[in-house]
Tab-separated table of N, CA, C and O in Angstrom:
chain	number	residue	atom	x	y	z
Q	15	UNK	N	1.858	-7.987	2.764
Q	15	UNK	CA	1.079	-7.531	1.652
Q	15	UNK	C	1.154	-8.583	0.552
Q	15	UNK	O	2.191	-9.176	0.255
Q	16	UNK	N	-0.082	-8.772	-0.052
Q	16	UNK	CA	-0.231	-9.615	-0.873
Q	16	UNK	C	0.337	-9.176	-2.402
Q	16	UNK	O	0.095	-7.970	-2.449
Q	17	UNK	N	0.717	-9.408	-3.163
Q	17	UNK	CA	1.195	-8.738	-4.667
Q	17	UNK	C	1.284	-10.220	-5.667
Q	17	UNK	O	1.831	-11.305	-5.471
Q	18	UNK	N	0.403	-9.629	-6.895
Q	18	UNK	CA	-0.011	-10.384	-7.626
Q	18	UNK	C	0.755	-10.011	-9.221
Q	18	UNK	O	0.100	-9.234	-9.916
Q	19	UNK	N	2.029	-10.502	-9.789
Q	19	UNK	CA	2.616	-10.266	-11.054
Q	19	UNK	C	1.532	-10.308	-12.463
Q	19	UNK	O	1.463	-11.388	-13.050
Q	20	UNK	N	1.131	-9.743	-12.718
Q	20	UNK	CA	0.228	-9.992	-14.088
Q	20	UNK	C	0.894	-10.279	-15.334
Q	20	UNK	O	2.082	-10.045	-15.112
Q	21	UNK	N	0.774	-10.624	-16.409
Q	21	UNK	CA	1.572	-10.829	-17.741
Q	21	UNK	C	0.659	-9.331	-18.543
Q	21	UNK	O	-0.538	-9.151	-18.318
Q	22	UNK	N	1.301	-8.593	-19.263
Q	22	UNK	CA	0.449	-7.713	-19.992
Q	22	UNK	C	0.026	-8.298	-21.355
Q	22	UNK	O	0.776	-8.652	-22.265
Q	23	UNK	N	-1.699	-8.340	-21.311
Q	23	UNK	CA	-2.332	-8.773	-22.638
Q	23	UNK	C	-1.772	-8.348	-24.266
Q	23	UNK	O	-1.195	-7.450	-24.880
Q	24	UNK	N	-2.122	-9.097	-24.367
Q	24	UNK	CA	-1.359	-8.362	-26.260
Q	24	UNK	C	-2.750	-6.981	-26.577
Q	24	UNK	O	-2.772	-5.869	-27.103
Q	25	UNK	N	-3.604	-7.762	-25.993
Q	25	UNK	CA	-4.319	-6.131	-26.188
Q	25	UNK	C	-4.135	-4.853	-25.870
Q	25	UNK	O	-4.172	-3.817	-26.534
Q	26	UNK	N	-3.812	-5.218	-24.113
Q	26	UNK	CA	-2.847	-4.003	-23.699
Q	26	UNK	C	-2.139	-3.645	-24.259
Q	26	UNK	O	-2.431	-2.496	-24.589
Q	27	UNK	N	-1.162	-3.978	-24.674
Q	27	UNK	CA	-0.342	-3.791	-25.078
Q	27	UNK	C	-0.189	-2.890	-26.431
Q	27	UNK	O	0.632	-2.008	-26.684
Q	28	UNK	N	-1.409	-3.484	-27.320
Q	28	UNK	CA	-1.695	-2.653	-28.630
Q	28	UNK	C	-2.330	-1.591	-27.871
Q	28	UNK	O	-1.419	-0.767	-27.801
Q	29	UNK	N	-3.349	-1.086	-27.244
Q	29	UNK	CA	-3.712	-0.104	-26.526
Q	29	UNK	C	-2.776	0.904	-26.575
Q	29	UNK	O	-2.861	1.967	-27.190
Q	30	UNK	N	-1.544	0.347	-25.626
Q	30	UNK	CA	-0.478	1.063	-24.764
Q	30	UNK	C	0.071	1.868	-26.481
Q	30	UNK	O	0.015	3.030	-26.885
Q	31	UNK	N	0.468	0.848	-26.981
Q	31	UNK	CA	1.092	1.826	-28.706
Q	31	UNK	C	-0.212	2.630	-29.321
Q	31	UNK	O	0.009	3.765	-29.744
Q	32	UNK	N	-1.208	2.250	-29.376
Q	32	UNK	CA	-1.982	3.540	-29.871
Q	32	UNK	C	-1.857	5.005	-29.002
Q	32	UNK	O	-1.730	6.114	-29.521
Q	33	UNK	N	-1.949	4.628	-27.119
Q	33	UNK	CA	-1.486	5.605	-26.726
Q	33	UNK	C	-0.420	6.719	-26.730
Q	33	UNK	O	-0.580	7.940	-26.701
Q	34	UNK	N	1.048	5.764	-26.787
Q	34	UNK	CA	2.308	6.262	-27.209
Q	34	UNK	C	1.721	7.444	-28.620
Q	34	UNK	O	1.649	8.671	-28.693
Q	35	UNK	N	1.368	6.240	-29.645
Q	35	UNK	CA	1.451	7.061	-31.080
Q	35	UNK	C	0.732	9.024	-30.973
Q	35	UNK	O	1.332	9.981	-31.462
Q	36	UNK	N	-0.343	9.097	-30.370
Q	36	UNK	CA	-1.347	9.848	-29.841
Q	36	UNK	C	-0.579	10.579	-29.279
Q	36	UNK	O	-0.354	11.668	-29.807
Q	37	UNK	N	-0.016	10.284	-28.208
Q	37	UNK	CA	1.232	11.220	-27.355
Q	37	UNK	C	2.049	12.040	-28.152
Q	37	UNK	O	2.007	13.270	-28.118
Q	38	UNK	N	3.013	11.175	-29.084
Q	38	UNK	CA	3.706	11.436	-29.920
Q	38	UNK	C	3.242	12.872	-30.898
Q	38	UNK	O	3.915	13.902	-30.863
Q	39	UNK	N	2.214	12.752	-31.596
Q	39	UNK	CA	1.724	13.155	-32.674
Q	39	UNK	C	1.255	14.517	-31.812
Q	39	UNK	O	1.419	15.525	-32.499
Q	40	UNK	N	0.705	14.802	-30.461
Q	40	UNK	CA	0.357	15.383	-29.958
Q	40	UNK	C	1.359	16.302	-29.297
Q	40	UNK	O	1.048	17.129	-28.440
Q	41	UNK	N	3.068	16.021	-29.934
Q	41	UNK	CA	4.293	16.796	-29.722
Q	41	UNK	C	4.974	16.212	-28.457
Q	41	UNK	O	5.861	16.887	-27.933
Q	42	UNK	N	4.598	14.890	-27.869
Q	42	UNK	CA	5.366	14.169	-27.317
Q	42	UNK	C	6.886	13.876	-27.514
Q	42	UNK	O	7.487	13.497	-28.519
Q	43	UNK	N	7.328	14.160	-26.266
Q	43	UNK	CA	9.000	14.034	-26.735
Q	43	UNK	C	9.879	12.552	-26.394
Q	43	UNK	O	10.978	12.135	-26.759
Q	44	UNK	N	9.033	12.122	-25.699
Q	44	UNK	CA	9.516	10.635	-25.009
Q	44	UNK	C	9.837	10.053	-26.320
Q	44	UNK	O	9.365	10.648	-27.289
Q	45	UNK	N	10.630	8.885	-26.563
Q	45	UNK	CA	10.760	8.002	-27.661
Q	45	UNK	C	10.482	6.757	-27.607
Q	45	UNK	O	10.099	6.120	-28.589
Q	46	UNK	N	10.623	6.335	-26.606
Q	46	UNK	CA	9.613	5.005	-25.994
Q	46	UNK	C	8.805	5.251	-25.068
Q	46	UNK	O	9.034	5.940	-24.074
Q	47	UNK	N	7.134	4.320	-25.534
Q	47	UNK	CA	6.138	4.403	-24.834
Q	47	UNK	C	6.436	4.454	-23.097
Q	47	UNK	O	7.189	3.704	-22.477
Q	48	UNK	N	5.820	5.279	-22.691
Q	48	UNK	CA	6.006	5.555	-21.156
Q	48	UNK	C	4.862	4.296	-20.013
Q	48	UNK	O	3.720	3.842	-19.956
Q	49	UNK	N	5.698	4.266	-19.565
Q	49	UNK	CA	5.255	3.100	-18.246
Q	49	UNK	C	3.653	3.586	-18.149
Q	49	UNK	O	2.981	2.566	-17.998
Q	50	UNK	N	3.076	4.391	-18.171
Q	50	UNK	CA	1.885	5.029	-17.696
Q	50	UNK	C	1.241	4.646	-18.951
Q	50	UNK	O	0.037	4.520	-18.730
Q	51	UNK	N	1.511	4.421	-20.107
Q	51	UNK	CA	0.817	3.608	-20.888
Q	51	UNK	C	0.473	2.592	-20.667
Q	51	UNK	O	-0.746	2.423	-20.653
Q	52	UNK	N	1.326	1.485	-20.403
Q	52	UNK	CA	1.094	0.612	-20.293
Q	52	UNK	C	0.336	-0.179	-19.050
Q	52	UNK	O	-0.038	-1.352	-19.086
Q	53	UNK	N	0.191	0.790	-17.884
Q	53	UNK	CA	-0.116	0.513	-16.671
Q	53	UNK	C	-1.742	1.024	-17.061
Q	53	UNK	O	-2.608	0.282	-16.598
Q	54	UNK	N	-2.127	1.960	-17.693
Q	54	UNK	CA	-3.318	2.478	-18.087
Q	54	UNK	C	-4.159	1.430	-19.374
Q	54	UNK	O	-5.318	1.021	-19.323
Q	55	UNK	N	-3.436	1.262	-20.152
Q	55	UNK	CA	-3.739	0.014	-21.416
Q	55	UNK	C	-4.426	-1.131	-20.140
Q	55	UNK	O	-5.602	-1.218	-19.784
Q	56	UNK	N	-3.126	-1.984	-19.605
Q	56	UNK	CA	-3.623	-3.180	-19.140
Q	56	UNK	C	-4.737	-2.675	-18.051
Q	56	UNK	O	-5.760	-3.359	-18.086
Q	57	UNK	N	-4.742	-1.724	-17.191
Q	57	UNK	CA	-6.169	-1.415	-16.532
Q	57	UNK	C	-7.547	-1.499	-17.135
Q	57	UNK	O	-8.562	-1.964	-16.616
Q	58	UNK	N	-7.382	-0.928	-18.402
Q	58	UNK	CA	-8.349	-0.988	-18.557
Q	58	UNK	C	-9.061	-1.956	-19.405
Q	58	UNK	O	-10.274	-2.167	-19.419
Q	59	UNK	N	-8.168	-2.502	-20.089
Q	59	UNK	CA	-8.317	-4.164	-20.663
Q	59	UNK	C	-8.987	-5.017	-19.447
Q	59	UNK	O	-10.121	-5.487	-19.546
Q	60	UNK	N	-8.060	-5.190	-18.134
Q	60	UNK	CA	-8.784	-5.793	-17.355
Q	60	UNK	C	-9.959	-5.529	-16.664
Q	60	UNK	O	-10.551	-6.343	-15.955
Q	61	UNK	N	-10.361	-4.127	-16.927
Q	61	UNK	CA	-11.732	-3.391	-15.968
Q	61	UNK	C	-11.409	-3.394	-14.962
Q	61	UNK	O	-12.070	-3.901	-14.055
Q	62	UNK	N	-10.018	-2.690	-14.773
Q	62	UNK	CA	-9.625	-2.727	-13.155
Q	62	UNK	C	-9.893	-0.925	-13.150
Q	62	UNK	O	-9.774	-0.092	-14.049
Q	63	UNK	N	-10.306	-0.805	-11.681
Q	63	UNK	CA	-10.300	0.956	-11.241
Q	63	UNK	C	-8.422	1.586	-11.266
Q	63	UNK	O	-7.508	0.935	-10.760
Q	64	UNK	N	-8.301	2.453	-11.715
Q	64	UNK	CA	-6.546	2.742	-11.737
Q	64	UNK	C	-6.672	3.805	-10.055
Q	64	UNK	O	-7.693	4.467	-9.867
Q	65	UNK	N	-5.670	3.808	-9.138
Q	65	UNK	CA	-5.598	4.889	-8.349
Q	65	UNK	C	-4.620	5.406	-8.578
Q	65	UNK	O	-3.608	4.706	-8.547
Q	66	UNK	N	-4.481	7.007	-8.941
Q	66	UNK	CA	-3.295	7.746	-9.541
Q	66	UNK	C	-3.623	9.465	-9.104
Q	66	UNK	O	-4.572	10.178	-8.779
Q	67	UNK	N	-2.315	9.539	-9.317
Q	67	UNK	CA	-2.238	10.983	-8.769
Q	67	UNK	C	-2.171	12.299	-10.590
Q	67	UNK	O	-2.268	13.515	-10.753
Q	68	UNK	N	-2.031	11.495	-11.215
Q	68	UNK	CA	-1.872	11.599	-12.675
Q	68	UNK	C	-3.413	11.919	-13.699
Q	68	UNK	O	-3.303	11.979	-14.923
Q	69	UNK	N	-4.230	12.028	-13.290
Q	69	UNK	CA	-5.866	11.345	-13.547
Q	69	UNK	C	-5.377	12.522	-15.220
Q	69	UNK	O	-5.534	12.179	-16.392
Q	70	UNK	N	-4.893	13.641	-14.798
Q	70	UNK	CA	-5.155	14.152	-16.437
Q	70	UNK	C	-4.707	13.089	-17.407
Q	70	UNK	O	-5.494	12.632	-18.236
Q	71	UNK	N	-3.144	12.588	-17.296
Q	71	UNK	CA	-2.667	12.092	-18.637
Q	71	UNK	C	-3.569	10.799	-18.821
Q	71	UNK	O	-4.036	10.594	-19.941
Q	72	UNK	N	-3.848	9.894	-17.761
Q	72	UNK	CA	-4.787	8.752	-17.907
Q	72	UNK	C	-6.059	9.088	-18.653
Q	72	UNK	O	-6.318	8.513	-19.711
Q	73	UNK	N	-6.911	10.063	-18.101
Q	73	UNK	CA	-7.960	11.066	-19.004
Q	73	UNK	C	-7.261	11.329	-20.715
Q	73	UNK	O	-7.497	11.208	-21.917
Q	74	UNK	N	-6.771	11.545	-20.222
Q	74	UNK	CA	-6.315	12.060	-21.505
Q	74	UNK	C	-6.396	11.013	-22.828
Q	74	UNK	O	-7.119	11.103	-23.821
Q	75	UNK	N	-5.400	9.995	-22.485
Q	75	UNK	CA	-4.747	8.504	-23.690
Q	75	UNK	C	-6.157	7.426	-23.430
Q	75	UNK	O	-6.702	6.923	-24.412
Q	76	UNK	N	-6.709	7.119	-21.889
Q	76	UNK	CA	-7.270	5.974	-21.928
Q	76	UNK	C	-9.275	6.642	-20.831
Q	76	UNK	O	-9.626	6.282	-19.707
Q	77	UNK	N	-9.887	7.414	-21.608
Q	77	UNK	CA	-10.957	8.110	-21.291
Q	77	UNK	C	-11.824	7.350	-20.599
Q	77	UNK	O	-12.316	7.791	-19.561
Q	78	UNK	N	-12.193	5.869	-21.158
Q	78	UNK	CA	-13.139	4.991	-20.578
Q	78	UNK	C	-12.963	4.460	-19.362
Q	78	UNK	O	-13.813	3.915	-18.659
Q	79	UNK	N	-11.007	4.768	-18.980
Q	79	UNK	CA	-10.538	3.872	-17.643
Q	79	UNK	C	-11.163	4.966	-16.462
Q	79	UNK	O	-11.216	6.196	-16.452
Q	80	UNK	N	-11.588	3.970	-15.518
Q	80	UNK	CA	-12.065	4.452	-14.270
Q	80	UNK	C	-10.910	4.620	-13.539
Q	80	UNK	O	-9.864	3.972	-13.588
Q	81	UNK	N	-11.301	5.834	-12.658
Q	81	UNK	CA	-9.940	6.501	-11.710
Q	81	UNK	C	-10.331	6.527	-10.463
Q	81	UNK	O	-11.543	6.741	-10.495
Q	82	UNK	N	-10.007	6.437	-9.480
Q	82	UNK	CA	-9.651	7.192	-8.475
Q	82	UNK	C	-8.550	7.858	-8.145
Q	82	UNK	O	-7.461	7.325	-7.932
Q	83	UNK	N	-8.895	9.596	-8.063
Q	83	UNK	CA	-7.813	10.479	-8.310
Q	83	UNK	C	-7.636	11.525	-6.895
Q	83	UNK	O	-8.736	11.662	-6.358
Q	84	UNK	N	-6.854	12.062	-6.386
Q	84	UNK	CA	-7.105	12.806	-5.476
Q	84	UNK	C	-8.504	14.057	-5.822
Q	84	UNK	O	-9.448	14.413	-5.116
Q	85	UNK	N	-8.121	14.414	-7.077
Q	85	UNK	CA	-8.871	15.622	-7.491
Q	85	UNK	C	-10.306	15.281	-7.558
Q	85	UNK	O	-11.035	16.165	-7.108
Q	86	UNK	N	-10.907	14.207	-8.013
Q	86	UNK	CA	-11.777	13.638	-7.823
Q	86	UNK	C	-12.424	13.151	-6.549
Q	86	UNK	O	-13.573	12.727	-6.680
Q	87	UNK	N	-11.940	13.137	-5.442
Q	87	UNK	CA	-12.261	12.661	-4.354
Q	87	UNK	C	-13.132	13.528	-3.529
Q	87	UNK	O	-12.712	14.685	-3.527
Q	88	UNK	N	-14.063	13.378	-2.920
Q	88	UNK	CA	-14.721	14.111	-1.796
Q	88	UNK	C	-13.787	15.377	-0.842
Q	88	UNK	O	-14.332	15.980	0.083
């Protein structure tokens, strides 16, 4: 299998903290931004499709990112 390391954009990255903040404010209990931010931020910075089993919280923080979700599927 091929696997490709990416660097996360500083955009992502600001993304990923608007998400956190949103979470937060929304009675989030985590205290540091959760991995699923940041995996959702840089997706969609890059216009990559995300495949996740998760599609609400992604729906939720990052709306414009394209999914493929089980629930969604045929």
């Amino acid at each position: 299998m091929l696997l490709e390391r990416a660097d996360l954009p500083w955009e992502a990255a600001f993304r990923a903290g608007r998400a956190f903040v949103a979470y937060r404010r929304a009675g989030g209990t985590k205290t540091a931004p959760m991995p699923d931010f940041y995996i959702g931020a840089h997706a969609q910075v890059a216009g990559l499709t995300l495949l996740t089993r998760d599609a609400r919280r992604y729906r939720s923080y990052f709306p414009e990112l394209r999914l493929i979700a089980p629930d969604s599927m045929p």
